[in-house]
mmCIF file of C-alpha atoms and ligand atoms in Angstrom:
data_model
loop_
_atom_site.group_PDB
_atom_site.id
_atom_site.type_symbol
_atom_site.label_atom_id
_atom_site.label_comp_id
_atom_site.label_asym_id
_atom_site.label_seq_id
_atom_site.Cartn_x
_atom_site.Cartn_y
_atom_site.Cartn_z
ATOM 1 C CA MET W 255 -15.141 11.523 21.457
ATOM 2 C CA LYS W 256 -12.738 11.681 18.564
ATOM 3 C CA LEU W 257 -9.998 9.167 19.089
ATOM 4 C CA VAL W 258 -6.884 8.091 17.254
ATOM 5 C CA LEU W 259 -5.386 4.634 17.725
ATOM 6 C CA LEU W 260 -1.680 4.358 17.073
ATOM 7 C CA GLY W 261 0.086 1.029 16.917
ATOM 8 C CA ALA W 262 2.047 -1.056 14.455
ATOM 9 C CA ALA W 263 0.222 -3.571 12.289
ATOM 10 C CA GLY W 264 -0.218 -6.654 14.451
ATOM 11 C CA SER W 265 -0.068 -4.762 17.743
ATOM 12 C CA GLY W 266 -3.725 -5.430 18.480
ATOM 13 C CA LYS W 267 -5.150 -2.135 17.253
ATOM 14 C CA GLY W 268 -8.172 -3.682 15.573
ATOM 15 C CA THR W 269 -9.064 -5.782 18.614
ATOM 16 C CA LEU W 270 -8.766 -2.824 20.962
ATOM 17 C CA ALA W 271 -10.884 -0.722 18.609
ATOM 18 C CA LYS W 272 -13.629 -3.352 18.636
ATOM 19 C CA ASN W 273 -13.765 -3.250 22.441
ATOM 20 C CA ILE W 274 -14.040 0.536 22.406
ATOM 21 C CA VAL W 275 -16.784 0.379 19.748
ATOM 22 C CA LYS W 276 -18.789 -1.978 21.946
ATOM 23 C CA ASP W 277 -18.647 0.140 25.115
ATOM 24 C CA PHE W 278 -18.552 3.670 23.762
ATOM 25 C CA ASN W 279 -20.763 3.339 20.707
ATOM 26 C CA LEU W 280 -18.347 4.998 18.293
ATOM 27 C CA PRO W 281 -17.728 3.928 14.684
ATOM 28 C CA GLN W 282 -14.325 2.402 13.949
ATOM 29 C CA LEU W 283 -12.797 3.913 10.830
ATOM 30 C CA SER W 284 -10.023 1.692 9.566
ATOM 31 C CA THR W 285 -8.260 3.280 6.609
ATOM 32 C CA GLY W 286 -6.652 -0.112 5.897
ATOM 33 C CA ASP W 287 -10.116 -1.695 5.510
ATOM 34 C CA ILE W 288 -11.526 1.182 3.459
ATOM 35 C CA LEU W 289 -8.504 1.147 1.147
ATOM 36 C CA ARG W 290 -8.690 -2.661 0.806
ATOM 37 C CA GLU W 291 -12.274 -2.284 -0.440
ATOM 38 C CA ILE W 292 -11.141 0.344 -2.957
ATOM 39 C CA ALA W 293 -8.275 -1.943 -4.035
ATOM 40 C CA LYS W 294 -10.841 -4.585 -5.053
ATOM 41 C CA GLU W 295 -12.537 -2.173 -7.461
ATOM 42 C CA ASN W 296 -11.842 -2.586 -11.125
ATOM 43 C CA SER W 297 -10.527 0.947 -11.645
ATOM 44 C CA LYS W 298 -7.286 2.869 -12.007
ATOM 45 C CA LEU W 299 -7.616 4.037 -8.393
ATOM 46 C CA GLY W 300 -8.215 0.472 -7.211
ATOM 47 C CA GLU W 301 -5.138 -0.708 -9.073
ATOM 48 C CA THR W 302 -2.978 2.063 -7.616
ATOM 49 C CA VAL W 303 -4.126 1.419 -4.039
ATOM 50 C CA ALA W 304 -3.626 -2.344 -4.421
ATOM 51 C CA SER W 305 -0.063 -1.880 -5.669
ATOM 52 C CA TYR W 306 0.921 0.105 -2.546
ATOM 53 C CA GLN W 307 -0.904 -2.153 -0.122
ATOM 54 C CA LYS W 308 0.593 -5.319 -1.548
ATOM 55 C CA GLU W 309 4.109 -4.082 -0.820
ATOM 56 C CA GLY W 310 3.286 -2.690 2.606
ATOM 57 C CA LYS W 311 3.911 0.877 1.435
ATOM 58 C CA LEU W 312 1.839 3.884 2.430
ATOM 59 C CA VAL W 313 -0.834 4.866 -0.064
ATOM 60 C CA PRO W 314 -0.141 8.505 -1.120
ATOM 61 C CA ASP W 315 -1.686 11.251 1.024
ATOM 62 C CA GLU W 316 -3.772 12.721 -1.845
ATOM 63 C CA ILE W 317 -5.688 9.462 -2.048
ATOM 64 C CA THR W 318 -5.806 8.543 1.648
ATOM 65 C CA PHE W 319 -6.877 11.978 2.878
ATOM 66 C CA GLU W 320 -9.705 12.210 0.324
ATOM 67 C CA VAL W 321 -10.908 8.751 1.342
ATOM 68 C CA LEU W 322 -10.797 9.729 5.003
ATOM 69 C CA LYS W 323 -12.562 13.082 4.523
ATOM 70 C CA ASN W 324 -15.315 11.342 2.639
ATOM 71 C CA ARG W 325 -15.768 8.800 5.444
ATOM 72 C CA LEU W 326 -15.745 11.465 8.168
ATOM 73 C CA SER W 327 -18.563 13.311 6.422
ATOM 74 C CA LYS W 328 -20.984 10.409 7.007
ATOM 75 C CA ASN W 329 -23.702 10.830 9.630
ATOM 76 C CA ASP W 330 -22.407 8.117 11.944
ATOM 77 C CA CYS W 331 -19.334 10.274 12.628
ATOM 78 C CA LEU W 332 -21.280 13.200 14.075
ATOM 79 C CA ASN W 333 -20.727 12.166 17.706
ATOM 80 C CA GLY W 334 -17.157 11.022 17.289
ATOM 81 C CA TYR W 335 -15.190 8.062 15.995
ATOM 82 C CA ILE W 336 -12.116 5.920 16.422
ATOM 83 C CA LEU W 337 -9.486 6.358 13.750
ATOM 84 C CA ASP W 338 -7.680 3.060 13.266
ATOM 85 C CA GLY W 339 -4.726 3.437 10.906
ATOM 86 C CA TYR W 340 -4.858 7.208 10.378
ATOM 87 C CA PRO W 341 -2.733 9.272 10.812
ATOM 88 C CA ARG W 342 0.376 7.234 10.150
ATOM 89 C CA THR W 343 2.731 10.134 9.486
ATOM 90 C CA LEU W 344 3.280 13.616 10.858
ATOM 91 C CA ASN W 345 2.031 15.066 7.581
ATOM 92 C CA GLN W 346 -1.200 13.084 7.864
ATOM 93 C CA ALA W 347 -1.648 14.325 11.447
ATOM 94 C CA LYS W 348 -1.259 17.901 10.229
ATOM 95 C CA LEU W 349 -3.794 17.326 7.430
ATOM 96 C CA LEU W 350 -6.233 15.839 9.921
ATOM 97 C CA ALA W 351 -5.777 18.797 12.294
ATOM 98 C CA LYS W 352 -7.046 21.071 9.518
ATOM 99 C CA ILE W 353 -10.443 19.397 9.487
ATOM 100 C CA THR W 354 -10.988 18.200 13.066
ATOM 101 C CA ASP W 355 -9.764 18.277 16.682
ATOM 102 C CA ILE W 356 -8.761 14.972 18.159
ATOM 103 C CA ASP W 357 -9.634 14.453 21.862
ATOM 104 C CA ALA W 358 -7.224 11.657 22.686
ATOM 105 C CA VAL W 359 -4.680 9.312 21.164
ATOM 106 C CA ILE W 360 -4.222 5.744 22.365
ATOM 107 C CA SER W 361 -0.774 4.447 21.519
ATOM 108 C CA ILE W 362 -0.274 0.692 21.685
ATOM 109 C CA GLU W 363 3.220 -0.519 22.431
ATOM 110 C CA LEU W 364 4.506 -3.998 21.677
ATOM 111 C CA ASP W 365 7.937 -5.460 21.078
ATOM 112 C CA LEU W 366 8.695 -5.678 17.330
ATOM 113 C CA ASP W 367 9.704 -9.376 17.511
ATOM 114 C CA GLU W 368 6.331 -10.198 19.043
ATOM 115 C CA ILE W 369 4.580 -8.178 16.329
ATOM 116 C CA VAL W 370 6.306 -10.150 13.553
ATOM 117 C CA LYS W 371 5.338 -13.402 15.291
ATOM 118 C CA ARG W 372 1.709 -12.293 15.474
ATOM 119 C CA LEU W 373 1.580 -11.054 11.873
ATOM 120 C CA VAL W 374 3.019 -14.139 10.178
ATOM 121 C CA SER W 375 0.489 -16.342 11.943
ATOM 122 C CA ARG W 376 -2.482 -14.000 11.349
ATOM 123 C CA ARG W 377 -5.307 -15.283 9.144
ATOM 124 C CA ASN W 378 -8.421 -13.412 8.010
ATOM 125 C CA CYS W 379 -11.915 -14.444 7.046
ATOM 126 C CA PRO W 380 -12.900 -13.095 3.606
ATOM 127 C CA LYS W 381 -16.578 -13.314 4.482
ATOM 128 C CA CYS W 382 -17.127 -11.934 7.996
ATOM 129 C CA GLY W 383 -13.786 -10.229 8.696
ATOM 130 C CA GLU W 384 -12.958 -12.369 11.742
ATOM 131 C CA ILE W 385 -9.232 -12.496 12.543
ATOM 132 C CA ASP W 386 -7.600 -15.683 13.821
ATOM 133 C CA ASN W 387 -4.073 -17.064 14.131
ATOM 134 C CA THR W 388 -2.490 -20.389 13.305
ATOM 135 C CA ASN W 389 -0.835 -20.815 16.726
ATOM 136 C CA HIS W 390 -3.642 -22.116 18.845
ATOM 137 C CA GLU W 391 -4.887 -25.602 19.458
ATOM 138 C CA GLY W 392 -7.798 -26.568 17.235
ATOM 139 C CA TYR W 393 -6.829 -24.196 14.412
ATOM 140 C CA ASN W 394 -8.133 -25.803 11.219
ATOM 141 C CA GLY W 395 -7.936 -23.050 8.595
ATOM 142 C CA LEU W 396 -11.655 -22.288 8.827
ATOM 143 C CA CYS W 397 -13.308 -19.221 10.317
ATOM 144 C CA ARG W 398 -14.479 -19.966 13.880
ATOM 145 C CA LYS W 399 -17.568 -17.786 13.318
ATOM 146 C CA CYS W 400 -18.776 -18.733 9.811
ATOM 147 C CA GLN W 401 -16.578 -21.714 8.764
ATOM 148 C CA THR W 402 -15.298 -19.983 5.606
ATOM 149 C CA PRO W 403 -11.691 -20.905 4.640
ATOM 150 C CA LEU W 404 -9.321 -18.261 6.045
ATOM 151 C CA PHE W 405 -6.638 -16.518 4.000
ATOM 152 C CA GLN W 406 -3.362 -14.721 4.660
ATOM 153 C CA ARG W 407 -3.204 -11.065 3.586
ATOM 154 C CA ASP W 408 -0.516 -10.412 0.957
ATOM 155 C CA ASP W 409 0.964 -7.778 3.235
ATOM 156 C CA ASP W 410 1.220 -10.248 6.136
ATOM 157 C CA LYS W 411 4.022 -12.039 4.266
ATOM 158 C CA PRO W 412 7.601 -11.491 5.496
ATOM 159 C CA ASP W 413 8.865 -8.856 2.996
ATOM 160 C CA ALA W 414 5.763 -6.695 3.280
ATOM 161 C CA ILE W 415 5.763 -7.038 7.078
ATOM 162 C CA LYS W 416 9.330 -5.760 7.177
ATOM 163 C CA ALA W 417 8.404 -2.789 5.000
ATOM 164 C CA ARG W 418 5.336 -1.947 7.101
ATOM 165 C CA LEU W 419 7.228 -2.080 10.388
ATOM 166 C CA GLU W 420 9.997 0.077 8.963
ATOM 167 C CA VAL W 421 7.436 2.708 7.943
ATOM 168 C CA TYR W 422 5.896 2.529 11.410
ATOM 169 C CA LYS W 423 9.223 2.886 13.249
ATOM 170 C CA GLN W 424 10.159 5.959 11.207
ATOM 171 C CA ASN W 425 6.892 7.739 11.864
ATOM 172 C CA ILE W 426 5.778 6.935 15.383
ATOM 173 C CA THR W 427 7.991 9.322 17.394
ATOM 174 C CA PRO W 428 7.055 12.466 15.422
ATOM 175 C CA LEU W 429 3.388 11.493 15.783
ATOM 176 C CA ILE W 430 3.641 10.990 19.541
ATOM 177 C CA ASN W 431 5.418 14.328 19.859
ATOM 178 C CA PHE W 432 2.777 16.039 17.725
ATOM 179 C CA TYR W 433 -0.081 14.874 19.958
ATOM 180 C CA GLY W 434 1.850 15.537 23.205
ATOM 181 C CA ASP W 435 -0.263 15.223 26.353
ATOM 182 C CA LYS W 436 -3.260 13.848 24.458
ATOM 183 C CA VAL W 437 -1.416 10.526 24.216
ATOM 184 C CA PHE W 438 -2.296 7.578 26.458
ATOM 185 C CA VAL W 439 0.192 4.710 26.162
ATOM 186 C CA VAL W 440 -0.803 1.088 26.726
ATOM 187 C CA SER W 441 1.104 -2.187 26.323
ATOM 188 C CA SER W 442 -0.545 -5.020 24.394
ATOM 189 C CA ALA W 443 1.845 -7.711 25.614
ATOM 190 C CA GLY W 444 -0.936 -9.312 27.687
ATOM 191 C CA SER W 445 -4.382 -10.539 26.665
ATOM 192 C CA PRO W 446 -6.852 -8.318 24.766
ATOM 193 C CA GLU W 447 -8.789 -7.874 28.036
ATOM 194 C CA GLU W 448 -5.652 -6.775 29.899
ATOM 195 C CA THR W 449 -4.876 -4.272 27.146
ATOM 196 C CA TYR W 450 -8.379 -2.865 27.134
ATOM 197 C CA LYS W 451 -8.855 -2.410 30.897
ATOM 198 C CA PRO W 452 -6.692 0.711 31.430
ATOM 199 C CA VAL W 453 -7.926 2.159 28.138
ATOM 200 C CA LYS W 454 -11.532 1.794 29.241
ATOM 201 C CA THR W 455 -10.797 3.567 32.539
ATOM 202 C CA PHE W 456 -8.997 6.347 30.670
ATOM 203 C CA LEU W 457 -11.856 6.822 28.198
ATOM 204 C CA GLU W 458 -14.504 6.822 30.925
ATOM 205 C CA GLY W 459 -12.570 9.631 32.615
ATOM 206 C CA LEU W 460 -12.355 11.531 29.336
ATOM 207 C CA LYS W 461 -16.071 11.132 28.700
ATOM 208 C CA ASN W 462 -16.944 12.538 32.119
ATOM 209 C CA GLU W 463 -14.673 15.560 31.818
HETATM 210 P P1 LIG K 392 -3.669 -1.782 7.908
HETATM 211 O O1 LIG K 392 -4.838 -2.657 7.629
HETATM 212 O O2 LIG K 392 -3.992 -0.656 8.854
HETATM 213 O O3 LIG K 392 -2.445 -2.562 8.332
HETATM 214 O O4 LIG K 392 -3.274 -1.059 6.525
HETATM 215 C C1 LIG K 392 -2.898 -1.852 5.407
HETATM 216 C C2 LIG K 392 -2.298 -0.988 4.333
HETATM 217 O O5 LIG K 392 -3.236 0.018 3.894
HETATM 218 C C3 LIG K 392 -1.062 -0.189 4.726
HETATM 219 O O6 LIG K 392 0.132 -0.967 4.682
HETATM 220 C C4 LIG K 392 -1.073 0.903 3.630
HETATM 221 O O7 LIG K 392 -0.676 0.378 2.382
HETATM 222 C C5 LIG K 392 -2.563 1.217 3.538
HETATM 223 N N1 LIG K 392 -2.934 2.269 4.512
HETATM 224 C C6 LIG K 392 -3.761 2.155 5.586
HETATM 225 N N2 LIG K 392 -3.860 3.319 6.264
HETATM 226 C C7 LIG K 392 -3.064 4.190 5.609
HETATM 227 C C8 LIG K 392 -2.702 5.554 5.828
HETATM 228 N N3 LIG K 392 -3.162 6.253 6.868
HETATM 229 N N4 LIG K 392 -1.838 6.127 4.927
HETATM 230 C C9 LIG K 392 -1.359 5.458 3.885
HETATM 231 N N5 LIG K 392 -1.628 4.162 3.630
HETATM 232 C C10 LIG K 392 -2.467 3.531 4.485
#
């Protein structure tokens, strides 16, 4: 199965993807993660990517599409994958359609105020990638899996969040229209389990088609 996950930053895309990975044995391809790795490199490309990411702006298509094509050519993608963070624009969807056919698109919906609340409190582990938030009892700034001090992504700060959500709002409707009846919409207002349940049922149906 070749899946696309659509959803604003902070809508729970990554968490949903992890659940799908577990049950359907598909690799999760997060362009945000891949580009963050490139941004750490000491190169012109790394510098360019970092400058866009820091401000919450989209990295140009020439770079992002090359990065994606390269990732899709790896062996673990032969039986399908979950695209998390690509496409983000209609143009990206059209580029993707030139190299592959997507089976289904899961679109996560969540109120923008709730998204901002989730993003400003989000913290990440630099070592194992675990994601936590500052809002729960017992939060102590350390990763609950490996005890490494957590950090806040530069683009989870208020100005960058605003920019990222603006980009998302502008692009989501054309994307949904482009994919038409391949789109399955789910709300992530409840718990991660509640979000995943209908998606799992939908994907099981798709797999058995
Ligand atoms: P994410 O981790 O998905 O929130 O992505 C973080 C940042 O990576 C975005 O704000 C962009 O700067 C960059 N990025 C990720 N995916 C894409 C994409 N499909 N097109 C352009 N830039 C992207």
